[in-house]
PDB file of C-alpha atoms and ligand atoms in Angstrom:
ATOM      1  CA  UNK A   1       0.845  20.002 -19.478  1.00 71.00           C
ATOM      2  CA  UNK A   2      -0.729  21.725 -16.589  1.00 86.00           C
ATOM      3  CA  UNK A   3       1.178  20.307 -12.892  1.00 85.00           C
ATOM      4  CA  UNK A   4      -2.345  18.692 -12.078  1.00 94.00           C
ATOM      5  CA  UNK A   5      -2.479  16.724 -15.642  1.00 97.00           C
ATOM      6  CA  UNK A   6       1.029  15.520 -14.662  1.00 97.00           C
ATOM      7  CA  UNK A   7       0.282  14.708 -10.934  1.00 98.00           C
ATOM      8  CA  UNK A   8      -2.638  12.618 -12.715  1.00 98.00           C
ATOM      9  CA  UNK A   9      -1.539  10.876 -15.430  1.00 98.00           C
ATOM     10  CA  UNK A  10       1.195   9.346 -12.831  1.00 98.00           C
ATOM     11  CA  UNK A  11      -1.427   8.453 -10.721  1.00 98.00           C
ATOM     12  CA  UNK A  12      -2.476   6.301 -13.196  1.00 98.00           C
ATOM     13  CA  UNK A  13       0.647   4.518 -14.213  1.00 98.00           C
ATOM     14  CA  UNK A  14       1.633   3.985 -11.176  1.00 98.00           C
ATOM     15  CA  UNK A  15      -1.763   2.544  -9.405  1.00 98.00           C
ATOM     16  CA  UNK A  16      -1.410   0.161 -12.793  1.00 98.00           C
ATOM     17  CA  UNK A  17       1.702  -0.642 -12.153  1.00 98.00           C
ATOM     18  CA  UNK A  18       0.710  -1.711  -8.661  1.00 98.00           C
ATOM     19  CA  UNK A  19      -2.292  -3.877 -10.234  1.00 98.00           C
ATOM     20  CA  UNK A  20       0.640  -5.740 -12.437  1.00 97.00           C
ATOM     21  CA  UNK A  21       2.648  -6.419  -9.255  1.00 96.00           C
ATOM     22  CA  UNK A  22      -0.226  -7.975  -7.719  1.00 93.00           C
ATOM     23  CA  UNK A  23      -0.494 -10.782 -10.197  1.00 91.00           C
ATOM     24  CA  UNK A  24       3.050 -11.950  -9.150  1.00 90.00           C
ATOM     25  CA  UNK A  25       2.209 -15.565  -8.187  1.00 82.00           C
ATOM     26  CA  UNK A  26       1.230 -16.110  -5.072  1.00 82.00           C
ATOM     27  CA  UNK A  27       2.878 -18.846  -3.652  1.00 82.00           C
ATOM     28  CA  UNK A  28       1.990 -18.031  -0.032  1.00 85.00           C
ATOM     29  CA  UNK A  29      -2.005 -17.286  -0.509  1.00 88.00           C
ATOM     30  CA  UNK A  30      -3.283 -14.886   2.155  1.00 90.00           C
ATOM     31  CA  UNK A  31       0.824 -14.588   3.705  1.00 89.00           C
ATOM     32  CA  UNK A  32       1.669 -13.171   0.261  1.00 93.00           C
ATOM     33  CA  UNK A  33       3.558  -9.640   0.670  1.00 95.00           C
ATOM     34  CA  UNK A  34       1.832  -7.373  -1.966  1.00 97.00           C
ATOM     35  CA  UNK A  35       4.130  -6.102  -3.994  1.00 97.00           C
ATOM     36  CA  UNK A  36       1.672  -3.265  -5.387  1.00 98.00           C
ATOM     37  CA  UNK A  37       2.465  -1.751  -2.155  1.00 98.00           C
ATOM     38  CA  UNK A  38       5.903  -0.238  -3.947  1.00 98.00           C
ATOM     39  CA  UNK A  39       4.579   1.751  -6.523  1.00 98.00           C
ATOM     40  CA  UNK A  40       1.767   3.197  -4.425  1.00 98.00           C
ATOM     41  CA  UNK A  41       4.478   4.414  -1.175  1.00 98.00           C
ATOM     42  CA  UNK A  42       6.014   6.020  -3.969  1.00 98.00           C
ATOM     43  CA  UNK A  43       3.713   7.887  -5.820  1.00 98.00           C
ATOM     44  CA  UNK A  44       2.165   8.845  -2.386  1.00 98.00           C
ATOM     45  CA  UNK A  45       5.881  10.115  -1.352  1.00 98.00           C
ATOM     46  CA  UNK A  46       5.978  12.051  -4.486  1.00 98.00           C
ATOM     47  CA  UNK A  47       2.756  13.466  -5.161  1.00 98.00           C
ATOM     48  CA  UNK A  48       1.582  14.122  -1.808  1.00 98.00           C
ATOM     49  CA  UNK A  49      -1.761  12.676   0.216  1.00 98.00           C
ATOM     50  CA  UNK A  50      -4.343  13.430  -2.325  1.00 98.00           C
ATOM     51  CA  UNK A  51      -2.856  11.792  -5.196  1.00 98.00           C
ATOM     52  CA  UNK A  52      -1.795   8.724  -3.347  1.00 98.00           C
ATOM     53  CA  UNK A  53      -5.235   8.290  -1.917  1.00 98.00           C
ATOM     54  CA  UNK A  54      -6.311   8.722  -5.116  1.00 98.00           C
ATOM     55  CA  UNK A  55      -3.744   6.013  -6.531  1.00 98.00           C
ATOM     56  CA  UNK A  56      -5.202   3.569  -3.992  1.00 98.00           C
ATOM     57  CA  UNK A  57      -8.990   4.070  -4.629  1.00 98.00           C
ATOM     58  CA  UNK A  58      -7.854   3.313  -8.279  1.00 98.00           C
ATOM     59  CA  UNK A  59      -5.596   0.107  -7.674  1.00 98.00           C
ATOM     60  CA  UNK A  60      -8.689  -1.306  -5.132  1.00 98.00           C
ATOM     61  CA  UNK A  61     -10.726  -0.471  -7.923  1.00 98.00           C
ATOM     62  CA  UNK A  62      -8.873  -2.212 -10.971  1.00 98.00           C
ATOM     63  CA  UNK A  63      -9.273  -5.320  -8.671  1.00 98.00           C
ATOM     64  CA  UNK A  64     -13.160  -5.450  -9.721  1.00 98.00           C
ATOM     65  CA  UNK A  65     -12.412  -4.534 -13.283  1.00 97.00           C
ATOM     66  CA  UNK A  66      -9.628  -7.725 -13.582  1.00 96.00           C
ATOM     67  CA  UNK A  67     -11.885  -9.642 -11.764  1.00 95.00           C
ATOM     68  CA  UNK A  68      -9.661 -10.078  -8.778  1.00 95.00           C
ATOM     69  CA  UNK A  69     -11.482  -9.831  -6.116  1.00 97.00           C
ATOM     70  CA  UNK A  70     -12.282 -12.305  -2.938  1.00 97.00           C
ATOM     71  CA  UNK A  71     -16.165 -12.178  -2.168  1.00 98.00           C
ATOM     72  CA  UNK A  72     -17.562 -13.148   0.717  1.00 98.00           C
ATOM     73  CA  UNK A  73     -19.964  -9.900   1.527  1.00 98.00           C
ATOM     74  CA  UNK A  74     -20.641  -6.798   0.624  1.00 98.00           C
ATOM     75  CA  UNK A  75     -19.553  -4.990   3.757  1.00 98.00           C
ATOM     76  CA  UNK A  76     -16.107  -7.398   3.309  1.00 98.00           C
ATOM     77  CA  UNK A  77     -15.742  -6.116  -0.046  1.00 98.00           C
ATOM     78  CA  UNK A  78     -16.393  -2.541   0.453  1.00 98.00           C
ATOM     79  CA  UNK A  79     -14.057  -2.473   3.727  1.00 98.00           C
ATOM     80  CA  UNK A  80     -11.003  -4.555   2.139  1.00 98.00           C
ATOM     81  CA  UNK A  81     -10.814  -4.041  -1.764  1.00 98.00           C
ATOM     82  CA  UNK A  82     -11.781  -0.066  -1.279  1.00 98.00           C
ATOM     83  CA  UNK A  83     -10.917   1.083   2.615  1.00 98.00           C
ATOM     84  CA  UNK A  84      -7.838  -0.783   2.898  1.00 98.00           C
ATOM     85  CA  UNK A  85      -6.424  -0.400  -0.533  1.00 98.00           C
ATOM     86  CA  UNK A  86      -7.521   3.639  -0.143  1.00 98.00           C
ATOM     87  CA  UNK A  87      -5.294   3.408   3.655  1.00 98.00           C
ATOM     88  CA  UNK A  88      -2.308   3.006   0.846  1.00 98.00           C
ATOM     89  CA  UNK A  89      -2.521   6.683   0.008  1.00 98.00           C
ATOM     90  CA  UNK A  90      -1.572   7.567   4.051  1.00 98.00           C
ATOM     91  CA  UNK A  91       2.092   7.599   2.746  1.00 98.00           C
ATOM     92  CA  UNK A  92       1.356  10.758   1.477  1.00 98.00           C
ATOM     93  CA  UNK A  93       0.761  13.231   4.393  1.00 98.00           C
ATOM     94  CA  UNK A  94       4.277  12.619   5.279  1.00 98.00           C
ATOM     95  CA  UNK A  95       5.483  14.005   1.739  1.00 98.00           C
ATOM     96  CA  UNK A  96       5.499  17.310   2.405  1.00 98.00           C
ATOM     97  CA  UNK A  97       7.833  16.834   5.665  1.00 98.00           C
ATOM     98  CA  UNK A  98      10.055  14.092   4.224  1.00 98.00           C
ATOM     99  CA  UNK A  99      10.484  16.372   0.766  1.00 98.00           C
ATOM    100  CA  UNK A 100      11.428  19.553   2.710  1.00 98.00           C
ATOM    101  CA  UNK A 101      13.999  17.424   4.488  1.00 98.00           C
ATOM    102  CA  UNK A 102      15.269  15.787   1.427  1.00 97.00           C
ATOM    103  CA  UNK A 103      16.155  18.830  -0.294  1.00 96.00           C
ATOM    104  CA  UNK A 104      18.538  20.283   2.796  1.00 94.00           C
ATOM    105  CA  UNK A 105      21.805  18.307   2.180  1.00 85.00           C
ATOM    106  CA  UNK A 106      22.498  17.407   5.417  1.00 88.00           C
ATOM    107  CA  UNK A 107      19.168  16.306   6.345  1.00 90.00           C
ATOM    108  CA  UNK A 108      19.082  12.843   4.093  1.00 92.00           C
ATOM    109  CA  UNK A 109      19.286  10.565   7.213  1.00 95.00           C
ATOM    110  CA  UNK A 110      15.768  12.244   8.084  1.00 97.00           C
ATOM    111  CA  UNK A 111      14.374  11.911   5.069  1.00 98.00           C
ATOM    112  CA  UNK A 112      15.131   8.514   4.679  1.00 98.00           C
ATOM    113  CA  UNK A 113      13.159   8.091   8.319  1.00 98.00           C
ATOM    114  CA  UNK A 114      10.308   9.871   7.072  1.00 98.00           C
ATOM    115  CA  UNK A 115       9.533   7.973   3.960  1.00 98.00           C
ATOM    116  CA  UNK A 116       9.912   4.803   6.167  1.00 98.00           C
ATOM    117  CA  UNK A 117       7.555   6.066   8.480  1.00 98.00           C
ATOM    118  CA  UNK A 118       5.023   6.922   5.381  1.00 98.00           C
ATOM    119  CA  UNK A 119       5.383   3.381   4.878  1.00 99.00           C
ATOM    120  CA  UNK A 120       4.943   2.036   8.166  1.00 98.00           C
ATOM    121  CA  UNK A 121       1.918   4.259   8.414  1.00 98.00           C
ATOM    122  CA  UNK A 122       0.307   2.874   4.622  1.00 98.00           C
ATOM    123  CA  UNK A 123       1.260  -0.682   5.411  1.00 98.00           C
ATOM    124  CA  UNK A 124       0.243  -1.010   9.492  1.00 98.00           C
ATOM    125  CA  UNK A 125      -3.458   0.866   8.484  1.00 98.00           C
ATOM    126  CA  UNK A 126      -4.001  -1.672   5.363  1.00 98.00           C
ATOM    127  CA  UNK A 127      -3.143  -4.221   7.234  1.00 98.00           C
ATOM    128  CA  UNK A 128      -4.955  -3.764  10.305  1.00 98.00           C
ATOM    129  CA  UNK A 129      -8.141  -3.196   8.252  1.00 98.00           C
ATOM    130  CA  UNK A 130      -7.183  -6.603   6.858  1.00 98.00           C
ATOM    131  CA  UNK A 131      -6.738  -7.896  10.352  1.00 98.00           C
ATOM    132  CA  UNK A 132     -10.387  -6.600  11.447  1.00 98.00           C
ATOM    133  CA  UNK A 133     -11.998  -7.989   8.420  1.00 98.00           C
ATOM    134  CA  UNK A 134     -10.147 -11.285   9.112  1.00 98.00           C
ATOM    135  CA  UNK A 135     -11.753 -11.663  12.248  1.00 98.00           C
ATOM    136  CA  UNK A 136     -15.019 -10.699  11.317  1.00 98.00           C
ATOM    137  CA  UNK A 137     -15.469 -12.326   8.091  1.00 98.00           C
ATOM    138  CA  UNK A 138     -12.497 -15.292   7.509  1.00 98.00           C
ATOM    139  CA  UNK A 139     -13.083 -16.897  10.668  1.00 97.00           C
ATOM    140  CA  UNK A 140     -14.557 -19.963   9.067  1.00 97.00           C
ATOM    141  CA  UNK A 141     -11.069 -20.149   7.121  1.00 97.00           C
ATOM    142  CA  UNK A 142      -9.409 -20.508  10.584  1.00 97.00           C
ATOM    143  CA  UNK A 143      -7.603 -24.441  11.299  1.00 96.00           C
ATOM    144  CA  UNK A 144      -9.656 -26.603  13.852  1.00 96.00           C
ATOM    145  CA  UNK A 145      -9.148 -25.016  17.162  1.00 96.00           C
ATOM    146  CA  UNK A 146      -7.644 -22.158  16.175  1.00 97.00           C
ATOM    147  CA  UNK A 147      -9.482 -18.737  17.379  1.00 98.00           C
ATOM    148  CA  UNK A 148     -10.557 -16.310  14.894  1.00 98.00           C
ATOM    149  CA  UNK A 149      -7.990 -13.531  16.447  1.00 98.00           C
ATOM    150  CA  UNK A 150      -4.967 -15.516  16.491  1.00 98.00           C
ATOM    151  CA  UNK A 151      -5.907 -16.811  13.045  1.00 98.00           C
ATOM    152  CA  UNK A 152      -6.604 -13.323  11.205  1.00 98.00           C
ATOM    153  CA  UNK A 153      -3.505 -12.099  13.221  1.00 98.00           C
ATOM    154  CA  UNK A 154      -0.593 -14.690  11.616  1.00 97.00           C
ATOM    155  CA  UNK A 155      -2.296 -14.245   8.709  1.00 97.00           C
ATOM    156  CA  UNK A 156      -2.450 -10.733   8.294  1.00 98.00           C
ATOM    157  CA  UNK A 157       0.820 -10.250  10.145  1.00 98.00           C
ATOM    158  CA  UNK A 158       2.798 -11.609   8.359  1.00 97.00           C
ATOM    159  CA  UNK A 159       1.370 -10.714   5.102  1.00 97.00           C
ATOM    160  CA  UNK A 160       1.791  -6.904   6.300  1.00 98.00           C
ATOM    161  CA  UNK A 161       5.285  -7.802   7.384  1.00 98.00           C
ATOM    162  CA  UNK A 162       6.554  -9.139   4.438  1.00 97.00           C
ATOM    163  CA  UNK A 163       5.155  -6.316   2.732  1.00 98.00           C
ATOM    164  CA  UNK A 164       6.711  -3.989   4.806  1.00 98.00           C
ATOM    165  CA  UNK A 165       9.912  -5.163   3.991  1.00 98.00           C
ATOM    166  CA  UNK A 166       9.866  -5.340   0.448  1.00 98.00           C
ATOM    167  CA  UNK A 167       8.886  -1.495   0.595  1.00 98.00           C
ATOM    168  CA  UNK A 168      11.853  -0.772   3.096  1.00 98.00           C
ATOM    169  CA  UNK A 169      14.348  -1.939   1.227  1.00 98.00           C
ATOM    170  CA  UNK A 170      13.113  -0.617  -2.085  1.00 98.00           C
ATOM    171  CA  UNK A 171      12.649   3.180  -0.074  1.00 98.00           C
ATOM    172  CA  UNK A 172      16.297   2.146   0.849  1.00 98.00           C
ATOM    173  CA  UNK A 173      18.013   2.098  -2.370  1.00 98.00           C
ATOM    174  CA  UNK A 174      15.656   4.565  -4.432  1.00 98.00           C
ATOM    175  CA  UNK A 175      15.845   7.708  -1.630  1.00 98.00           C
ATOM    176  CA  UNK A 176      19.773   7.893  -1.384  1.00 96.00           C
ATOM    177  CA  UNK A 177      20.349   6.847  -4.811  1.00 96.00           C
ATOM    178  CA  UNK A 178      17.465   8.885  -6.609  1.00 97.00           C
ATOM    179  CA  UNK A 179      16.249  11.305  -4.535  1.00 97.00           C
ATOM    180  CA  UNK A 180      14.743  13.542  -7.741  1.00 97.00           C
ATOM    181  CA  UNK A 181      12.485  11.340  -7.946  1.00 98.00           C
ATOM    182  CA  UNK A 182      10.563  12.351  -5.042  1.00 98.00           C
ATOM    183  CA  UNK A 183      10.948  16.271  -5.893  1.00 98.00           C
ATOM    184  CA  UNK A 184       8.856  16.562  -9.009  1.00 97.00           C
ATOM    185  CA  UNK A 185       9.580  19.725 -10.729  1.00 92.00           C
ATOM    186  CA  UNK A 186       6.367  19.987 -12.840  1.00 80.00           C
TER     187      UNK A 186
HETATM  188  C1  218 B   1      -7.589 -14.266   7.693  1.00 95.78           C
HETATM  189  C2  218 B   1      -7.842 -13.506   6.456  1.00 95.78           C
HETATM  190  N1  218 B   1      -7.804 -14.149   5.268  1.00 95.78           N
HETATM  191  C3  218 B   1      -7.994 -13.457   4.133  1.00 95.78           C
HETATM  192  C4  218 B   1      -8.274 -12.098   4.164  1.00 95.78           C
HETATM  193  C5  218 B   1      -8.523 -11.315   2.920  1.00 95.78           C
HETATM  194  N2  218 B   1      -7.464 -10.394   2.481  1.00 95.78           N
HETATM  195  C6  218 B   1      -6.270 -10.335   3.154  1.00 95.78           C
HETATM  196  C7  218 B   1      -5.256  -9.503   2.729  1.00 95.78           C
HETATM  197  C8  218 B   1      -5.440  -8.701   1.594  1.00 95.78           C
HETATM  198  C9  218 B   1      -6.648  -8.734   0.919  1.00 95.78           C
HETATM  199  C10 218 B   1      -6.844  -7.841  -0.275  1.00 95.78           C
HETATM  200  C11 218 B   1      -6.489  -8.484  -1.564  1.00 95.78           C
HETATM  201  O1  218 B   1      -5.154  -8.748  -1.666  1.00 95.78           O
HETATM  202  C12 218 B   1      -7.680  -9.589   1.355  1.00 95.78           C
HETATM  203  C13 218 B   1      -8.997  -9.656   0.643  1.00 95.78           C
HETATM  204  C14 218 B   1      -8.311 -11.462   5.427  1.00 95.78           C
HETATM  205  N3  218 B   1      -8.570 -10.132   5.559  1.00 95.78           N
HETATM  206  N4  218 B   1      -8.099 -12.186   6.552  1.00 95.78           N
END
């Protein structure tokens, strides 16, 4: 199979595989951490920026096919089920970097700092999206009293947070104990 085919067809499994993680339950509502977040750091780590934009576009996209998307406009739709879930795919301009340091022995401690930067990058851009469409669109959502900002910011905050996390700590264990993974040879 040509490298490209390969590159693709992962792509696909793993924005999937991020569209199965988000239909965990969630017991939190709009503080949920979205575990689809995993597979798409990932495949952006391995494959580079293009393919993990790519992977994003894809997992915003299977939320229309399943039917899981929250409508309240257009505009709302467009900027948090397509922008934001495309921001994903930002892991992937650090690949290059964090691969080159991965494959000098000595250099591990790096790597592991680049990939969570990737991360920190995906997760704080998605998220802030979130946060601006929060304000602009769920403000009606918001308790009595409480202003739009504030609201869209615990929200979103600790939504992104949480999902933070659960990437860190998977980047944690899969970068020291499988780093081939993120060195495709084909
Ligand atoms: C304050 C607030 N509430 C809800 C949303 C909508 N939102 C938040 C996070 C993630 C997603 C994408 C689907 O998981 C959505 C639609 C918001 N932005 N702000």
């Amino acid at each position: 199979m040509s490298k490209n085919l390969t590159a693709l067809v992962e792509v696909a499994l793993f924005a999937a595989l991020a569209m199965v993680l988000s239909f965990i339950p969630d017991f939190m509502g709009w503080f949920n951490p979205s575990f689809g977040a995993i597979p798409l750091v990932l495949i952006s780590l391995r494959r580079g920026s293009k393919y993990g934009l790519l992977a994003g576009l894809i997992w915003g996209l299977l939320h229309f096919v399943l039917g899981k998307v929250y409508y309240l406009s257009f505009a709302q739709v467009v900027i948090e089920y397509i922008l934001a879930f495309l921001a994903m795919g930002l892991a992937g301009y650090l690949a290059p970097s964090f691969q080159r340091a991965l494959k000098e022995k000595g250099e591990r401690t790096q790597a592991l700092g680049l990939a969570f930067l990737a991360a920190i990058l995906a997760v704080f851009v998605r998220y802030l999206i979130h946060y601006i469409a929060g304000v602009i669109f769920w403000s009606s959502y918001a308790p009595e009293g409480m202003s739009a900002y504030w609201y869209s910011f615990t929200v979103n905050g600790t939504a992104g947070g949480l999902t933070l996390l659960v990437v860190l700590i998977v980047l944690g264990i899969l970068v020291p104990t499988s780093p081939r993974f993120f060195l495709p040879n084909k």
